[in-house]
Amino acid sequence: MYIQRILRRILTLLAVIWAAATLNFFLPQLAPKNPITEKLTQLAETSGISGNQIAVLTEAFNERFGLDQPLWKRYFDYLHDIATFDFGYSISSYPTRVGDLIGGALPWTLGLMITTTLVSFAIGTLVGAYAAWRRDSLLMQAVSSVLMVFSAIPFYLIGLVLIYFLAAKGGWFPISGGYSLFSIPGWNWSFALEVLHHSLLPALSIAIASIGIWAIGMRGMMVTVQGEDYMVFAKAKGLKPRRVFLRYGVRNAVLPQVTTLALFFGQVVTGAVLVEIVFGYPGMGNLLLESITLFDYPTIYGIVFILIVTIALSMLLVDLIYPLIDPRVRA
Amino acid sequence: MTTSPTVQTRVETIAEEAEAGSLRGVILGVGRYLRRNPQLIVGLILLLGLVAFTTIGRLFVDIAGAHPLAGPASQPPSAEFPLGTDPQGRDVLAVMVVGAWLTIRTGVIAGFIGILAGSAVGFVAGYYGGWADRIITWIVDVLLTVPAILFLVIISAMLQNGLTSFGMALIIALLAWRRPARQVRSQILVMREAGYVEMAKLSGSSGFSIIFKEIAPNLMPYLISSFIVAVAAAILASVGLEAMGLGPQNEPTLGMTVYWIMQFSAFLLGLWWWILPPVLILIVLFVGLYLLNAGLDELANPRLRKRT
């Protein structure tokens, strides 16, 4: 029964990935611009190639990248490539491979988002649970209201405010970048500290809003759970409030939060796009923006495919983990 | 009468003080609702304040100042330019008055189309069920998995030359129907089995009359609530795309202002009068919409209603 359910979920997952990848292939084809011409025109501005030469070069590059093939053939090549995780060469920064570009950007984004998400999930969930537990306390009501307001503000707007007050005016943090222009990336302490220093503000701007999101969700669930009979029973048994709060309240109320967490992880990269742009942070967001403005299709495909797989996988993961956390679903 | 149960119970509580359905009763009802929902009041004040700023502002501020070269470049606030000017010589106050209007309009248009299309699709799926339902649900599920921002980025990059803020609204509407469709579908599924619909069927009402007399009035609170959510989501998407430089190049929307702020490194130049106004207006807009929706939540979910 359980295995059958998993198999069905995996089949759906593959269908979703295929459909999304297909849409993702055909949509950019509608764009009236040729990526090669786009890149060459950009080069021509600096090096003085004539219009005639651009036409010849475009021809040659189209052949090199297979863009002169009929659409259906490119579609099947594309499906074959992504199935083997081969995204080919980037057009705008040839001869770098798309995989290498993504490999360079992904750790920055994942590092920033996973750390920030986990920390704000833990803080937000506990604060939200406590706010529901002490619903009559004026302090907790004030905290809830403030968190609620923050949860409504997009990450990057908070980021702009933080840059203005803490970086530009206060001067305590760098205004942009993932590390200083003058230092060489490497595995040493001074570089690690520098990266940490640069990522604190982006992390903070994401955390401020998402702590609110988690707290509001948890508070709502906790209020519902508190009305349950087992809570009354636990209190009537004379259990310590701490135990009732953590083992009976939080443990039951946290379930829907876990579902949301997986969806949130799925959107890790998309959610970071604007924050990364605002902070000039060298992650997937900036890479995506760059490749879109240069119509670098292979890189766009690669990034989007990684995104789709991440989201679909995290949904599957929740489906698999959920029965372990919530025994009621197992039946 | 075709009032929804939500309205009816509320009228009953007011009945002690006023005739049901009378103007006084309605005013009392709204007044009570507002008093119980401070969020709603704050949200309304923020949003009405913004609307007043952009409509009344037009009477006092010369809109022509919202275009480049309308004044000297990078001037700090002065008597002539209360919020100063940006490096391209726009009057920042005029940009804010025009931009707030454009941004709100984009959100309302996209949200409205999204709700309209979404509830039509969701209704078909939920009410008729079967294959139509399966196909629609599958398409919505797949589209919800694919990051919307990427689709929108590609579409607006394609159309970037000559894109207007109205065109922007239409682009965003392309994806704004997904969530309303799913919500309306699940709501219809519940309502289809509800006692009052069964009752109407048994008493021989036509399908048409059931849809408009039984289901539609009960769906209204959900539609209002999802409309606000859709507007907020549309504004979020439009400002996000604009901040990436993918918005209308010739219109001073709030998102484009954010884009120019980053392009001109306003932080390094210390142009605080240019940076803070659009960011604060956007924050007020998002918080206002959020509070409005939270305040109306009770309307959509009567179970949440507080005891008074």
XYZ file of C-alpha atoms in Angstrom:
639
model
C 0.000 0.000 0.000
C 2.705 2.411 1.104
C 4.976 1.306 -1.752
C 2.193 1.664 -4.286
C 1.586 5.218 -3.095
C 5.279 6.057 -3.415
C 5.446 4.620 -6.927
C 2.444 6.670 -7.973
C 4.029 9.779 -6.480
C 7.278 9.163 -8.364
C 5.400 8.742 -11.651
C 3.579 12.023 -11.064
C 6.893 13.624 -10.212
C 8.410 12.523 -13.519
C 5.347 13.780 -15.401
C 5.574 17.144 -13.690
C 9.278 17.453 -14.467
C 8.684 16.489 -18.101
C 5.775 18.896 -18.572
C 7.556 21.766 -16.901
C 10.759 21.118 -18.851
C 8.783 21.034 -22.100
C 7.059 24.335 -21.382
C 10.419 25.705 -20.424
C 11.862 24.656 -23.780
C 9.114 26.036 -25.999
C 8.468 29.316 -24.240
C 11.859 30.930 -24.979
C 11.575 29.750 -28.597
C 8.789 32.282 -29.005
C 11.226 35.100 -28.298
C 11.905 37.033 -31.500
C 15.597 37.432 -30.655
C 18.493 35.200 -31.663
C 20.937 34.641 -28.796
C 23.941 34.510 -31.124
C 23.090 37.809 -32.827
C 22.433 39.299 -29.410
C 25.875 38.302 -28.148
C 27.673 39.301 -31.369
C 25.984 42.698 -31.483
C 27.195 43.197 -27.961
C 30.727 42.249 -29.038
C 30.487 44.434 -32.141
C 29.931 47.499 -29.991
C 33.349 47.024 -28.426
C 35.395 45.471 -31.223
C 33.937 46.949 -34.422
C 32.764 43.913 -36.402
C 30.630 44.930 -39.398
C 26.997 43.921 -39.870
C 27.951 41.590 -42.722
C 30.469 39.744 -40.602
C 27.875 39.362 -37.860
C 25.558 37.575 -40.293
C 28.309 35.146 -41.332
C 29.366 34.570 -37.745
C 25.756 34.019 -36.651
C 25.439 31.347 -39.320
C 28.598 29.625 -38.116
C 27.664 29.756 -34.446
C 24.102 28.577 -35.127
C 25.651 25.477 -36.635
C 28.114 25.123 -33.776
C 25.341 25.238 -31.139
C 22.857 23.241 -33.233
C 20.431 26.161 -33.444
C 19.987 25.545 -37.206
C 18.374 22.154 -36.551
C 14.592 21.780 -36.858
C 12.660 22.460 -33.669
C 11.545 18.874 -32.984
C 15.106 17.618 -33.241
C 16.342 20.267 -30.831
C 13.502 19.329 -28.484
C 14.530 15.679 -28.365
C 18.199 16.615 -27.998
C 17.160 18.847 -25.142
C 15.209 16.081 -23.415
C 18.147 13.707 -23.812
C 20.582 16.286 -22.467
C 18.627 17.213 -19.383
C 17.938 13.562 -18.609
C 21.716 13.134 -18.387
C 22.194 16.482 -16.598
C 24.246 17.772 -19.519
C 23.349 21.361 -20.248
C 26.055 22.040 -22.848
C 28.018 25.252 -23.261
C 26.967 28.695 -22.186
C 26.503 30.988 -25.173
C 27.321 34.263 -23.451
C 30.421 33.065 -21.618
C 31.606 30.430 -24.119
C 33.555 28.131 -23.661
C 32.434 27.747 -20.050
C 30.024 24.857 -19.560
C 26.590 25.616 -18.095
C 27.187 22.993 -15.461
C 30.285 24.849 -14.297
C 28.460 28.183 -14.178
C 25.699 26.638 -12.075
C 28.254 24.795 -9.977
C 29.909 28.109 -9.196
C 26.680 29.885 -8.260
C 24.663 27.143 -6.556
C 26.731 26.826 -3.351
C 26.330 30.553 -2.648
C 22.559 30.404 -3.001
C 22.095 27.112 -1.188
C 24.419 28.118 1.628
C 22.608 31.402 2.146
C 19.075 30.076 1.784
C 19.336 26.780 3.643
C 21.004 28.331 6.671
C 18.618 31.270 6.735
C 15.542 29.113 6.183
C 16.405 26.597 8.897
C 17.287 29.267 11.450
C 14.167 31.335 10.753
C 12.013 28.196 10.710
C 13.223 27.224 14.175
C 12.927 30.720 15.635
C 9.632 31.526 13.925
C 7.975 28.249 14.887
C 8.932 28.566 18.548
C 7.954 32.229 18.755
C 4.639 31.513 17.035
C 3.887 28.593 19.338
C 4.728 30.648 22.399
C 2.594 33.550 21.134
C -0.389 31.200 20.940
C 0.452 29.646 24.333
C 0.526 33.045 26.043
C -2.242 34.560 23.980
C -3.332 36.903 26.755
C 0.086 38.418 27.376
C 0.297 41.932 25.969
C 3.966 41.436 25.084
C 3.243 38.380 22.943
C 0.348 40.167 21.243
C 2.668 43.024 20.365
C 5.328 40.596 19.114
C 2.745 38.807 16.956
C 1.563 42.056 15.401
C 5.086 43.149 14.567
C 5.951 39.753 13.071
C 2.740 39.811 11.067
C 3.630 43.167 9.546
C 7.153 41.972 8.667
C 5.841 38.781 7.090
C 3.994 40.885 4.508
C 7.078 42.693 3.217
C 9.061 41.173 0.327
C 12.630 40.135 1.236
C 14.350 42.533 -1.112
C 12.526 45.625 0.194
C 13.720 44.779 3.694
C 17.125 44.303 2.091
C 17.060 47.811 0.604
C 16.153 49.313 3.973
C 18.937 47.344 5.690
C 21.488 48.383 3.056
C 20.512 51.990 3.512
C 20.689 52.103 7.302
C 23.332 49.482 8.179
C 25.618 49.542 5.137
C 25.405 52.940 3.445
C 24.752 55.101 6.540
C 26.144 52.985 9.357
C 29.008 51.537 7.350
C 29.052 48.348 9.424
C 28.411 46.088 6.453
C 29.515 46.030 2.815
C 26.935 47.436 0.372
C 27.167 44.583 -2.123
C 28.995 41.452 -3.295
C 29.713 38.037 -1.853
C 33.265 38.911 -0.842
C 35.617 41.865 -1.153
C 36.893 42.802 -4.639
C 40.491 42.586 -3.510
C 40.539 39.149 -1.945
C 41.104 35.787 -3.565
C 38.544 33.063 -2.834
C 40.056 30.176 -0.896
C 39.550 27.848 2.021
C 41.015 29.974 4.781
C 39.659 31.686 7.870
C 39.992 35.267 6.742
C 38.087 34.553 3.531
C 35.401 32.605 5.400
C 34.935 35.501 7.812
C 34.668 37.866 4.898
C 32.016 35.742 3.212
C 30.118 35.589 6.493
C 30.344 39.359 6.867
C 29.002 39.862 3.344
C 26.162 37.395 3.712
C 24.857 38.660 7.068
C 22.700 41.440 5.606
C 21.145 39.314 2.818
C 20.484 36.607 5.403
C 18.972 39.108 7.822
C 16.640 40.559 5.202
C 15.329 37.088 4.396
C 15.130 36.067 8.060
C 13.181 39.126 9.224
C 10.334 38.416 6.812
C 10.359 34.634 7.032
C 10.432 34.436 10.841
C 7.128 36.286 10.633
C 5.749 33.861 8.051
C 6.620 30.817 10.201
C 5.408 32.446 13.409
C 2.012 33.385 11.955
C 1.462 29.892 10.547
C 2.508 28.215 13.797
C 0.415 30.543 15.919
C -2.691 29.694 13.915
C -2.082 25.934 14.199
C -1.219 26.131 17.885
C -4.471 27.960 18.654
C -6.387 25.140 16.952
C -4.396 22.447 18.762
C -4.978 24.092 22.135
C -8.696 23.456 21.799
C -8.131 19.698 21.390
C -9.243 17.229 24.031
C -5.782 15.722 24.502
C -4.439 19.124 25.555
C -7.122 19.451 28.199
C -6.405 15.882 29.288
C -2.645 16.499 29.452
C -3.195 19.546 31.622
C -5.715 17.718 33.787
C -3.188 14.936 34.357
C -1.021 17.597 35.984
C 1.846 17.449 33.505
C 4.348 20.272 33.688
C 3.338 23.188 31.401
C 6.679 22.891 29.598
C 5.965 19.294 28.701
C 2.410 20.028 27.612
C 3.693 22.895 25.492
C 6.491 21.018 23.724
C 5.375 17.388 23.587
C 1.636 17.855 23.165
C 1.211 21.296 21.630
C 4.217 22.044 19.454
C 4.629 18.470 18.314
C 1.145 18.303 16.883
C 0.964 21.855 15.603
C 4.280 21.668 13.763
C 3.061 19.163 11.155
C 1.601 21.622 8.621
C 4.696 23.766 9.129
C 6.847 20.902 7.861
C 4.773 20.711 4.674
C 5.275 24.419 4.139
C 8.983 24.070 4.845
C 9.456 21.668 1.938
C 7.610 23.946 -0.454
C 9.700 26.807 0.859
C 12.918 24.913 0.170
C 11.685 24.269 -3.330
C 11.453 27.973 -3.901
C 14.828 28.559 -2.298
C 16.437 29.793 -5.461
C 13.556 31.780 -6.921
C 12.964 33.476 -3.603
C 16.584 34.517 -3.524
C 16.691 35.989 -7.022
C 15.813 39.547 -6.042
C 17.678 39.496 -2.755
C 20.790 38.399 -4.636
C 20.279 41.125 -7.239
C 19.782 43.808 -4.602
C 22.912 42.712 -2.772
C 24.941 41.802 -5.875
C 25.387 38.366 -4.311
C 27.123 35.860 -6.658
C 24.403 33.166 -6.593
C 21.819 31.589 -8.901
C 19.650 34.712 -8.935
C 22.314 36.886 -10.453
C 23.288 34.122 -12.878
C 19.677 33.729 -13.991
C 19.253 37.447 -14.498
C 22.504 37.677 -16.473
C 21.638 34.759 -18.738
C 18.143 36.095 -19.342
C 19.338 39.546 -20.369
C 21.862 37.926 -22.765
C 19.357 35.311 -24.020
C 21.754 32.560 -23.019
C 19.278 29.694 -23.546
C 21.478 26.763 -22.411
C 22.161 28.475 -19.088
C 18.493 29.402 -18.643
C 17.476 25.781 -19.343
C 20.040 24.503 -16.900
C 19.053 26.845 -14.077
C 15.348 26.288 -14.580
C 15.750 22.548 -14.784
C 17.641 22.532 -11.510
C 14.865 24.669 -10.015
C 12.095 22.385 -11.215
C 13.833 19.269 -9.987
C 14.489 20.876 -6.594
C 10.863 21.847 -6.135
C 9.473 18.524 -7.340
C 11.952 16.565 -5.209
C 11.198 18.516 -2.058
C 7.494 17.861 -2.567
C 8.195 14.154 -2.933
C 10.447 14.250 0.110
C 7.638 15.639 2.249
C 5.296 12.958 0.991
C 7.814 10.328 2.050
C 8.762 11.883 5.384
C 5.290 12.935 6.416
C 4.056 9.447 7.400
C 7.098 9.142 9.679
C 6.213 12.330 11.553
C 2.465 11.862 11.504
C 1.440 8.262 12.205
C -2.183 9.025 11.286
C -1.243 9.294 7.593
C 0.453 5.886 7.606
C -2.765 3.905 7.626
C -33.726 35.961 0.455
C -30.392 34.971 -0.965
C -28.105 36.390 1.691
C -25.292 34.090 2.732
C -25.350 32.525 6.192
C -22.433 34.723 7.230
C -24.424 37.872 6.608
C -27.517 36.403 8.158
C -25.952 35.512 11.488
C -24.431 38.936 11.666
C -27.805 40.542 10.976
C -29.288 38.460 13.773
C -26.822 39.773 16.308
C -27.656 43.307 15.279
C -31.367 42.656 15.252
C -31.702 43.789 18.845
C -30.672 47.247 17.820
C -32.016 47.732 14.307
C -34.394 46.335 11.729
C -32.807 43.538 9.728
C -31.767 44.817 6.314
C -32.338 48.483 7.184
C -29.593 50.978 6.431
C -29.023 51.484 10.144
C -28.621 47.739 10.571
C -26.059 47.531 7.790
C -24.065 50.441 9.175
C -24.177 48.929 12.652
C -23.028 45.594 11.250
C -20.102 47.107 9.404
C -19.228 49.185 12.455
C -19.198 46.130 14.698
C -17.107 44.195 12.231
C -14.567 46.992 12.065
C -14.428 47.333 15.841
C -13.624 43.657 16.207
C -10.914 43.843 13.533
C -8.303 46.494 14.229
C -6.169 44.945 11.454
C -8.870 45.792 8.961
C -8.980 49.406 10.130
C -5.203 49.849 9.948
C -5.093 48.137 6.542
C -7.872 50.338 5.199
C -6.227 53.492 6.543
C -2.893 52.578 4.907
C -4.460 51.754 1.543
C -6.895 54.675 1.489
C -4.010 56.935 2.494
C -2.026 55.710 -0.511
C -4.970 56.147 -2.854
C -5.521 59.650 -1.493
C -1.814 60.402 -1.914
C -1.840 59.425 -5.568
C -5.233 60.964 -6.487
C -5.133 64.179 -4.454
C -1.403 64.434 -5.117
C -2.169 64.907 -8.791
C -3.973 68.145 -8.025
C -0.957 69.674 -6.324
C 2.034 68.117 -8.053
C 2.933 68.649 -11.692
C 2.866 65.164 -13.233
C 5.191 66.240 -16.035
C 7.947 66.250 -13.401
C 7.870 62.440 -13.390
C 9.798 62.315 -16.672
C 13.552 62.605 -17.128
C 15.102 66.059 -17.554
C 12.135 67.766 -15.887
C 14.504 69.435 -13.436
C 18.141 69.612 -12.355
C 19.836 66.266 -11.564
C 20.354 64.810 -8.057
C 19.051 67.792 -6.089
C 18.360 67.223 -2.387
C 14.864 68.138 -1.131
C 14.072 71.839 -1.424
C 11.037 74.121 -1.521
C 10.675 73.594 -5.258
C 11.231 69.810 -5.153
C 9.956 68.577 -1.759
C 11.540 65.138 -2.280
C 14.431 66.281 -4.454
C 15.279 64.987 -7.923
C 16.976 61.846 -9.227
C 20.165 61.691 -11.352
C 18.065 61.848 -14.536
C 16.288 64.979 -13.400
C 12.920 63.534 -12.394
C 10.979 65.177 -9.584
C 10.884 62.346 -7.020
C 7.573 63.491 -5.500
C 5.917 63.480 -8.942
C 7.399 60.035 -9.645
C 5.910 58.743 -6.391
C 2.456 60.186 -7.156
C 2.389 58.697 -10.662
C 4.239 55.490 -9.744
C 1.958 54.569 -6.837
C -1.022 54.920 -9.169
C 0.550 52.838 -11.956
C 1.630 50.105 -9.547
C -1.765 49.858 -7.833
C -3.524 49.854 -11.220
C -1.305 47.038 -12.513
C -2.117 44.948 -9.446
C -5.869 45.544 -9.624
C -6.107 44.762 -13.357
C -4.013 41.598 -13.117
C -5.744 40.487 -9.929
C -9.191 41.045 -11.419
C -8.442 39.106 -14.610
C -6.825 36.366 -12.547
C -9.858 35.995 -10.291
C -12.272 36.060 -13.220
C -10.393 33.460 -15.266
C -9.414 31.435 -12.210
C -12.909 31.122 -10.811
C -14.285 30.182 -14.225
C -11.695 27.417 -14.586
C -12.024 26.310 -10.970
C -15.779 26.289 -11.253
C -15.781 24.059 -14.321
C -13.355 21.678 -12.620
C -15.198 21.553 -9.326
C -18.790 21.555 -10.516
C -18.624 19.221 -13.490
C -15.828 16.976 -12.205
C -14.744 13.956 -14.269
C -12.159 14.333 -16.990
C -12.414 18.114 -17.140
C -11.536 18.208 -13.463
C -8.628 15.818 -13.809
C -7.070 17.680 -16.728
C -7.529 21.110 -15.168
C -6.188 19.991 -11.788
C -3.165 18.443 -13.447
C -2.399 21.569 -15.487
C -2.775 23.803 -12.426
C -0.543 21.497 -10.368
C 2.177 21.515 -13.005
C 1.971 25.279 -13.481
C 2.169 25.824 -9.728
C 5.372 23.772 -9.607
C 7.106 25.840 -12.249
C 8.540 29.042 -10.813
C 6.249 31.835 -11.995
C 8.940 34.469 -11.903
C 10.895 32.649 -14.589
C 7.975 32.461 -16.994
C 7.243 36.098 -16.396
C 10.890 37.049 -16.864
C 11.050 35.286 -20.225
C 7.730 36.692 -21.414
C 8.504 40.256 -20.410
C 12.031 40.015 -21.800
C 10.447 39.008 -25.123
C 8.110 41.980 -25.119
C 10.383 44.426 -23.400
C 10.545 46.982 -26.190
C 7.427 49.094 -26.054
C 6.019 47.366 -22.967
C 3.490 49.538 -21.111
C 2.374 49.102 -17.521
C -0.987 47.937 -18.871
C 0.761 45.245 -20.943
C 2.651 44.319 -17.787
C -0.656 43.730 -16.013
C -1.804 41.434 -18.818
C 1.434 39.427 -18.678
C 1.071 38.907 -14.948
C -2.569 37.936 -15.396
C -1.339 35.012 -17.536
C -0.289 33.250 -14.328
C -2.516 34.989 -11.774
C -5.408 32.557 -12.309
C -3.689 29.445 -10.911
C -4.320 29.913 -7.209
C -7.887 31.252 -7.508
C -8.664 28.287 -9.774
C -7.475 25.829 -7.170
C -9.235 27.608 -4.288
C -12.545 27.975 -6.119
C -12.399 24.339 -7.187
C -11.970 23.048 -3.643
C -14.662 25.419 -2.385
C -17.089 24.239 -5.057
C -16.333 20.621 -4.178
C -17.384 21.307 -0.593
C -20.449 23.309 -1.581
C -21.640 20.778 -4.134
C -22.194 18.331 -1.291
C -23.609 20.917 1.090
C -27.102 20.460 2.481
C -28.553 23.592 0.956
C -27.455 22.599 -2.545
C -28.921 19.106 -2.110
C -32.091 20.762 -0.883
C -32.289 23.026 -3.926
C -31.731 20.045 -6.205
C -34.475 18.066 -4.463
C -36.896 20.953 -4.782
C -36.278 20.909 -8.530
C -34.159 24.013 -9.065
C -32.382 24.155 -12.406
C -28.579 23.868 -12.529
C -28.441 27.504 -13.556
C -30.466 28.679 -10.598
C -28.401 26.560 -8.199
C -25.201 28.120 -9.482
C -26.368 31.705 -9.188
C -28.751 31.530 -6.232
C -27.088 28.979 -3.973
C -23.400 28.709 -4.827
C -22.432 32.172 -6.074
C -23.560 34.100 -2.935
C -21.703 31.660 -0.701
C -18.607 31.923 -2.839
C -18.485 35.732 -2.614
C -16.516 36.013 0.655
C -13.854 33.659 -0.733
C -13.692 35.590 -3.968
C -13.221 38.911 -2.153
C -10.476 37.406 -0.036
C -8.705 35.769 -2.981
C -9.045 38.979 -4.984
C -7.005 40.842 -2.389
C -4.435 38.059 -2.291
C -4.283 38.099 -6.103
C -3.781 41.873 -6.184
C -0.963 41.613 -3.649
C 0.653 38.771 -5.604
C 0.340 40.709 -8.868
C 1.935 43.803 -7.367
C 4.697 41.624 -5.916
C 5.340 40.085 -9.341
C 5.211 43.369 -11.247
C 7.504 45.216 -8.853
C 9.879 42.246 -8.847
C 10.076 42.132 -12.637
C 10.484 45.886 -12.824
C 13.258 45.841 -10.244
C 15.110 43.470 -12.624
C 14.738 46.083 -15.349
C 12.096 44.107 -17.220
C 9.263 46.598 -16.774
C 7.948 49.455 -18.903
C 11.002 51.576 -19.684
C 9.137 54.835 -20.220
C 6.787 54.821 -17.273
C 7.842 55.844 -13.761
C 6.427 52.861 -11.849
C 7.675 52.153 -8.328
C 9.491 49.005 -9.453
C 11.337 50.822 -12.232
C 12.384 53.433 -9.672
C 13.901 50.658 -7.558
C 15.702 49.424 -10.695
C 17.155 52.856 -11.459
C 18.211 53.255 -7.835
C 20.323 50.113 -8.164
C 21.583 51.010 -11.655
C 22.783 54.421 -10.535
C 24.322 53.065 -7.290
C 22.233 55.548 -5.334
C 23.559 54.047 -2.107
C 27.118 55.040 -2.917
C 25.977 58.502 -4.013
C 23.994 58.948 -0.791
C 20.756 59.952 -2.532
C 18.520 59.012 0.440
C 15.599 61.145 -0.780
C 15.449 58.972 -3.888
C 15.881 55.601 -2.155
C 13.552 55.817 0.807
C 10.236 57.076 -0.713
C 9.606 54.211 -3.193
C 10.724 51.574 -0.672
C 8.477 53.006 2.047
C 5.473 53.369 -0.276
C 5.875 49.756 -1.399
C 6.141 48.574 2.201
C 2.965 50.513 3.107
C 1.211 48.997 0.091
C 2.168 45.392 0.918
C 1.445 45.731 4.631
C -1.888 47.440 3.897
C -3.012 44.666 1.556
C -1.884 42.004 4.023
C -3.740 43.566 6.957
C -6.853 44.119 4.841
C -6.840 40.455 3.893
C -6.149 39.298 7.453
C -8.991 41.522 8.675
C -11.389 40.072 6.116
C -10.279 36.530 6.908
C -13.211 36.093 9.259
C -15.539 36.866 6.398
C -14.152 33.980 4.367
C -13.750 31.632 7.343
C -16.686 32.207 9.703
C -15.255 29.606 12.061
C -12.489 32.046 12.970
C -14.998 34.608 14.167
C -14.209 35.851 17.623
C -16.836 35.817 20.281
C -17.990 39.279 21.261
